Coordinates of C-alpha atoms and ligand atoms in Angstrom, one line a residue:
M242 CA -6.5 17.0 -2.4
R243 CA -2.9 16.4 -3.4
N244 CA -1.3 16.5 -6.9
V245 CA 0.8 13.6 -5.9
I246 CA 1.1 11.2 -3.0
I247 CA 4.3 9.1 -2.8
I248 CA 4.1 5.9 -0.8
G249 CA 7.5 5.0 0.6
S250 CA 10.6 6.9 1.9
G251 CA 13.4 4.8 0.5
C252 CA 15.7 5.9 -2.4
A253 CA 12.8 5.6 -4.8
G254 CA 10.2 7.6 -2.8
N255 CA 12.7 10.3 -1.7
T256 CA 14.0 10.8 -5.3
A257 CA 10.4 11.0 -6.6
A258 CA 9.8 13.6 -3.8
I259 CA 12.8 15.7 -4.8
Y260 CA 11.7 15.8 -8.4
T261 CA 8.0 16.4 -7.8
A262 CA 8.8 19.0 -5.1
R263 CA 11.1 20.9 -7.5
A264 CA 8.3 20.8 -10.0
N265 CA 6.2 22.6 -7.4
L266 CA 3.7 19.7 -7.0
K267 CA 4.0 19.8 -3.2
P268 CA 4.2 16.0 -2.8
L269 CA 3.0 14.2 0.3
V270 CA 5.3 11.3 1.2
I271 CA 4.0 8.5 3.4
V272 CA 6.6 7.0 5.6
G273 CA 5.7 3.4 6.5
H274 CA 7.0 0.9 9.0
E275 CA 10.5 0.9 7.6
P276 CA 11.5 4.6 7.4
G277 CA 14.2 5.1 4.8
G278 CA 13.8 1.7 3.3
Q279 CA 16.5 -0.8 2.8
L280 CA 19.3 1.7 2.8
S281 CA 18.5 2.5 6.4
I282 CA 19.4 -1.0 7.4
T283 CA 22.6 -1.2 5.5
T284 CA 26.1 -0.1 6.4
E285 CA 28.5 1.4 4.0
V286 CA 27.4 2.0 0.4
E287 CA 30.4 1.9 -1.9
N288 CA 28.7 1.9 -5.3
F289 CA 26.4 4.9 -5.2
P290 CA 28.0 7.2 -7.8
G291 CA 29.4 10.5 -6.4
F292 CA 30.8 9.1 -3.2
P293 CA 34.3 7.8 -4.0
E294 CA 35.0 7.2 -0.3
G295 CA 31.7 5.5 0.3
V296 CA 28.7 6.7 2.3
M297 CA 26.7 5.2 5.1
G298 CA 23.3 4.0 3.9
P299 CA 21.2 5.7 6.6
Q300 CA 23.1 9.0 5.9
L301 CA 22.5 8.8 2.2
V302 CA 18.8 8.3 2.5
E303 CA 18.5 11.0 5.1
N304 CA 20.3 13.4 2.8
M305 CA 17.7 12.6 0.1
K306 CA 14.9 13.3 2.4
R307 CA 16.4 16.6 3.5
Q308 CA 16.8 17.6 -0.1
A309 CA 13.1 16.8 -0.8
I310 CA 11.9 18.8 2.2
K311 CA 14.0 21.7 1.2
F312 CA 11.9 21.9 -2.0
G313 CA 8.6 21.6 -0.2
A314 CA 7.9 17.9 0.1
E315 CA 5.9 16.9 3.2
Y316 CA 6.4 13.7 5.1
I317 CA 3.9 11.9 7.4
M318 CA 4.2 8.6 9.1
G319 CA 1.4 6.1 8.5
K320 CA 0.2 2.8 7.2
V321 CA -1.8 2.5 4.0
E322 CA -4.6 0.3 5.1
E323 CA -6.8 0.6 2.0
A324 CA -6.7 2.1 -1.5
D325 CA -9.4 2.9 -4.0
L326 CA -7.8 3.3 -7.4
S327 CA -11.1 2.8 -9.3
K328 CA -11.3 6.4 -10.4
R329 CA -9.5 9.7 -9.9
P330 CA -9.0 11.3 -7.5
F331 CA -7.5 8.2 -6.0
R332 CA -8.3 7.6 -2.4
L333 CA -6.0 6.2 0.3
R334 CA -6.9 5.3 3.8
I335 CA -3.8 6.0 5.9
D336 CA -4.4 4.8 9.4
E337 CA -7.9 6.2 10.0
E338 CA -7.9 9.1 7.6
W339 CA -8.7 9.2 3.9
H340 CA -6.4 11.1 1.6
E341 CA -7.1 12.1 -2.1
C342 CA -4.6 12.5 -4.9
Q343 CA -4.6 13.0 -8.6
T344 CA -1.5 10.9 -9.1
L345 CA 0.1 8.2 -7.0
I346 CA 3.6 6.9 -6.9
V347 CA 3.9 3.5 -5.3
A348 CA 7.5 3.3 -3.9
S349 CA 6.6 1.0 -1.0
G350 CA 9.5 -1.4 -1.5
A351 CA 9.9 -4.9 -0.3
S352 CA 10.3 -6.1 3.3
A353 CA 12.6 -8.8 4.7
R354 CA 11.3 -12.3 4.3
W355 CA 11.1 -14.6 7.4
L356 CA 11.2 -18.4 7.4
G357 CA 7.8 -18.5 9.1
L358 CA 8.8 -21.0 11.8
P359 CA 6.7 -20.4 15.0
S360 CA 9.9 -20.5 17.1
E361 CA 11.5 -17.9 14.8
Q362 CA 8.5 -15.6 15.0
K363 CA 8.4 -15.9 18.8
L364 CA 12.1 -15.0 19.2
I365 CA 12.1 -11.9 16.9
G366 CA 13.9 -9.2 18.9
H367 CA 15.2 -11.8 21.4
G368 CA 18.1 -13.1 19.2
V369 CA 16.3 -13.4 15.9
S370 CA 16.8 -10.5 13.6
S371 CA 16.5 -9.5 9.9
C372 CA 18.9 -6.6 10.3
A373 CA 22.6 -7.1 10.9
T374 CA 23.2 -3.4 11.0
C375 CA 20.6 -2.7 13.6
D376 CA 21.4 -5.6 15.9
G377 CA 24.9 -6.8 15.2
F378 CA 26.3 -4.7 18.0
F379 CA 24.4 -6.9 20.6
Y380 CA 26.4 -9.9 19.7
R381 CA 29.9 -8.8 20.6
G382 CA 32.0 -11.9 21.3
K383 CA 29.0 -14.2 20.7
K384 CA 28.1 -16.9 18.3
I385 CA 26.1 -15.8 15.2
M386 CA 24.2 -17.6 12.5
V387 CA 23.3 -16.0 9.2
L388 CA 20.8 -17.6 6.8
G389 CA 20.8 -17.2 3.0
G390 CA 22.9 -17.6 -0.1
G391 CA 22.6 -14.2 -1.8
D392 CA 24.6 -11.0 -1.6
S393 CA 22.7 -9.9 1.5
A394 CA 23.7 -13.0 3.4
M395 CA 27.4 -12.5 2.3
E396 CA 27.3 -8.8 3.3
E397 CA 25.7 -9.5 6.7
A398 CA 28.0 -12.5 7.5
N399 CA 31.1 -10.3 6.7
F400 CA 29.7 -7.4 8.7
L401 CA 28.8 -9.6 11.7
T402 CA 32.4 -10.9 12.0
R403 CA 33.2 -7.4 13.4
F404 CA 31.2 -8.4 16.4
G405 CA 30.8 -12.1 16.6
E406 CA 33.4 -14.6 17.8
E407 CA 32.3 -16.9 15.0
V408 CA 29.7 -16.6 12.2
T409 CA 28.1 -19.7 10.6
L410 CA 26.5 -19.1 7.2
I411 CA 23.7 -21.5 6.6
H412 CA 22.4 -22.0 3.0
R413 CA 19.8 -24.5 1.7
R414 CA 21.7 -25.3 -1.5
D415 CA 25.3 -26.0 -2.5
E416 CA 25.3 -23.2 -5.1
F417 CA 25.2 -19.5 -4.3
R418 CA 23.2 -16.8 -5.8
A419 CA 25.6 -14.2 -4.4
S420 CA 28.0 -12.4 -6.7
K421 CA 31.5 -14.0 -6.9
I422 CA 33.3 -11.1 -5.3
M423 CA 31.0 -11.1 -2.2
L424 CA 31.2 -14.9 -1.9
E425 CA 35.0 -14.9 -2.2
R426 CA 35.2 -12.2 0.5
C427 CA 33.3 -14.4 2.9
K428 CA 35.2 -17.5 2.0
A429 CA 38.4 -15.6 2.7
N430 CA 37.2 -14.5 6.1
P431 CA 38.6 -16.9 8.7
K432 CA 35.7 -16.2 11.1
I433 CA 33.0 -17.5 8.7
R434 CA 32.1 -21.1 8.5
F435 CA 29.9 -22.4 5.7
L436 CA 27.2 -25.0 6.2
T437 CA 25.5 -25.7 2.8
S438 CA 22.6 -28.0 1.9
T439 CA 21.4 -27.2 5.4
V440 CA 18.0 -25.9 6.6
V441 CA 16.7 -24.7 9.9
E442 CA 14.0 -26.8 11.5
E443 CA 13.6 -24.8 14.8
V444 CA 15.1 -21.9 16.6
L445 CA 15.8 -22.6 20.3
D446 CA 14.8 -21.9 23.0
V447 CA 11.2 -20.5 23.1
D448 CA 10.8 -21.7 26.7
K449 CA 13.8 -19.6 27.8
G450 CA 12.5 -16.6 25.8
Y451 CA 15.8 -16.0 23.9
V452 CA 17.9 -17.7 21.3
T453 CA 20.3 -20.4 22.5
G454 CA 20.7 -22.5 19.3
A455 CA 19.1 -23.9 16.2
R456 CA 18.1 -27.3 15.1
L457 CA 19.5 -27.9 11.7
K458 CA 19.1 -30.6 9.0
N459 CA 21.3 -31.6 6.2
V460 CA 18.9 -32.0 3.3
K461 CA 21.2 -34.5 1.5
T462 CA 21.9 -36.9 4.3
G463 CA 18.8 -36.2 6.4
E464 CA 21.1 -35.8 9.5
T465 CA 19.8 -33.4 12.1
W466 CA 21.7 -31.7 15.0
T467 CA 21.6 -28.8 17.3
Q468 CA 24.1 -26.0 17.1
D469 CA 24.6 -23.4 19.9
V470 CA 24.1 -19.8 18.8
D471 CA 23.2 -16.5 20.3
G472 CA 22.2 -14.4 17.3
F473 CA 20.1 -15.7 14.4
F474 CA 20.1 -13.4 11.4
L475 CA 17.9 -13.8 8.3
A476 CA 19.0 -12.7 4.9
I477 CA 16.7 -14.7 2.7
G478 CA 15.2 -12.1 0.4
H479 CA 12.2 -9.8 0.5
I480 CA 8.5 -9.5 -0.1
P481 CA 7.0 -6.6 -1.9
N482 CA 4.7 -4.2 0.0
T483 CA 1.7 -4.2 -2.3
R484 CA -1.1 -5.7 -0.2
P485 CA -3.5 -2.7 -0.3
F486 CA -3.3 -2.7 -4.1
A487 CA -4.1 -6.4 -4.8
G488 CA -7.0 -6.7 -7.2
Q489 CA -6.4 -3.2 -8.5
L490 CA -2.8 -3.0 -9.7
D491 CA -1.4 -5.8 -11.9
L492 CA 0.8 -7.9 -9.6
D493 CA 2.9 -10.9 -10.4
E494 CA 2.7 -14.2 -8.6
D495 CA 5.0 -13.0 -5.8
G496 CA 3.2 -9.7 -5.4
Y497 CA 5.6 -7.4 -7.3
I498 CA 4.0 -4.7 -9.5
V499 CA 3.9 -5.6 -13.2
G500 CA 5.2 -2.6 -15.1
H501 CA 3.5 -1.2 -18.2
G502 CA 6.4 0.7 -19.7
G503 CA 8.3 3.5 -18.1
A504 CA 7.0 3.9 -14.6
R505 CA 3.5 3.1 -15.6
T506 CA 1.2 0.6 -14.0
N507 CA -2.1 -0.7 -15.5
I508 CA -3.9 2.3 -14.0
P509 CA -3.2 5.7 -15.7
G510 CA -2.0 8.1 -13.1
V511 CA -0.6 5.4 -10.8
F512 CA 3.2 5.0 -11.1
H513 CA 5.7 2.6 -9.6
A514 CA 9.3 3.2 -8.4
G515 CA 11.9 1.0 -6.9
D516 CA 11.9 -2.5 -5.4
V517 CA 8.1 -2.8 -5.4
E518 CA 8.5 -3.5 -9.1
D519 CA 12.1 -4.5 -9.4
R520 CA 13.2 -8.0 -8.5
I521 CA 16.3 -7.9 -10.6
Y522 CA 18.5 -4.8 -9.9
R523 CA 17.3 -3.6 -6.5
Q524 CA 20.1 -1.1 -6.0
A525 CA 20.0 2.3 -4.4
I526 CA 20.9 3.9 -7.7
T527 CA 18.3 2.0 -9.8
A528 CA 15.6 2.8 -7.2
S529 CA 16.6 6.5 -7.3
G530 CA 16.5 6.4 -11.1
A531 CA 13.0 4.8 -11.0
G532 CA 11.8 7.5 -8.6
C533 CA 13.0 10.1 -11.0
K534 CA 11.1 8.4 -13.9
A535 CA 7.9 8.1 -11.9
A536 CA 8.1 11.8 -10.8
I537 CA 8.6 13.0 -14.4
E538 CA 5.7 10.8 -15.6
A539 CA 3.4 12.0 -12.8
E540 CA 4.2 15.6 -13.7
R541 CA 3.5 15.0 -17.4
F542 CA 0.3 13.2 -16.5
L543 CA -1.0 16.1 -14.4
E544 CA -0.1 18.5 -17.2
A545 CA -1.9 16.5 -19.8
N546 CA -4.9 16.2 -17.6
G547 CA -5.1 19.9 -16.9
H548 CA -4.2 19.8 -13.2
H549 CA -1.1 21.9 -13.1
Ligands
NAP289 P1 18.4 -13.0 -3.0 O1 19.5 -12.8 -3.9 O2 17.0 -13.3 -3.4 O3 18.8 -14.3 -2.1 C1 18.0 -14.8 -1.1 C2 18.7 -16.1 -0.6 O4 17.8 -16.6 0.5 C3 18.8 -17.2 -1.6 O5 20.1 -17.7 -1.5 C4 17.7 -18.2 -1.3 O6 18.1 -19.5 -1.5 C5 17.6 -18.0 0.2 N1 16.2 -18.3 0.7 C6 15.0 -17.7 0.2 N2 14.0 -18.2 0.9 C7 14.5 -19.1 1.8 C8 13.9 -20.0 2.7 N3 12.6 -20.0 3.0 N4 14.7 -20.8 3.5 C9 16.1 -20.7 3.3 N5 16.7 -20.0 2.4 C10 15.9 -19.2 1.6 O7 18.2 -11.8 -1.9 P2 19.4 -10.9 -1.3 O8 20.6 -11.6 -1.0 O9 18.6 -10.1 -0.3 O10 19.7 -9.9 -2.5 C11 18.7 -9.2 -3.2 C12 19.3 -8.3 -4.3 O11 20.1 -7.2 -3.7 C13 20.2 -9.0 -5.2 O12 20.1 -8.5 -6.5 C14 21.6 -8.6 -4.7 O13 22.6 -8.7 -5.7 C15 21.4 -7.2 -4.2 N6 22.3 -6.9 -3.1 C16 23.5 -6.4 -3.4 C17 24.4 -6.1 -2.4 C18 25.7 -5.4 -2.8 O14 26.1 -5.5 -4.0 N7 26.4 -4.8 -1.9 C19 24.2 -6.4 -1.1 C20 23.0 -7.0 -0.8 C21 22.1 -7.3 -1.8 P3 18.2 -20.1 -3.0 O15 19.4 -19.5 -3.6 O16 18.2 -21.5 -2.8 O17 16.9 -19.6 -3.7

């Protein structure tokens, strides 16, 4: 029986772990299929306060984990298959084993979204990627395509020009969701070419078993054509990891947790932290702040219920 289980090892989960561990609650942190969360697949973080020279995302999140372990947090790898939040203690099935806890902090984040084209799915890892930081290196001197019109797409396109001979940024609309500074940086980069009002119909070539190109369509003119490309990078947003909690925690239409003030969910004793509830800010610092809030609330909840 645990005082607190934290699901997720990104900024939110790690910060909740630091705080609950320092409060002597001996938290158990469940590390899922994306250890370290979104920071572990970014490059340089320039806006996390306290690092005037910037810091590498993976390093920052690893530091947080080390800090939590120093105070007694325990980390295990595993997938939350099932959750029973109908009464306390809450029960979680992680892989084949059931774990019990008095409080639960859901910091399971949001995972990269895919287009869902069969050709794209078949070519994941063979030229199709959702992580420029992880895979950019493989496309030295090659042709690269980046999909999306938000800050992630801009960041990835810019980053990939370090490797690629040319980067084509494909966006389905004419207007961009990306912040002005990131968009301007891309527009000023001579290696980046913009194709707007353009969608991807198919990634080629499934028969060859690796990416050779993409069939594109201009949604305004209806024109379709094929463009040669070696690396196909998606940066089209994220999907919250809340599946085991559907029907128990209040979720919105996209699956994000609906907050009930502070870090509270609709179930007393279950708290949220980070991107799993946040579709607006989604920053390392806001996720860390949310992890801190959730930890303090879990601590107070345990105290009020005579557990600590
Ligand atoms: P986002 O802002 O939600 O943008 C997703 C983009 O993908 C949108 O342009 C969207 O098009 C497009 N898209 C979604 N589904 C699509 C589909 N099925 N087919 C084609 N295009 C599709 O996501 P994000 O760029 O990952 O950013 C998320 C948050 O993190 C934002 O708050 C952002 O500011 C922040 N962020 C900040 C930084 C930074 O400051 N360094 C870096 C990265 C991210 P539409 O525009 O047409 O909807």
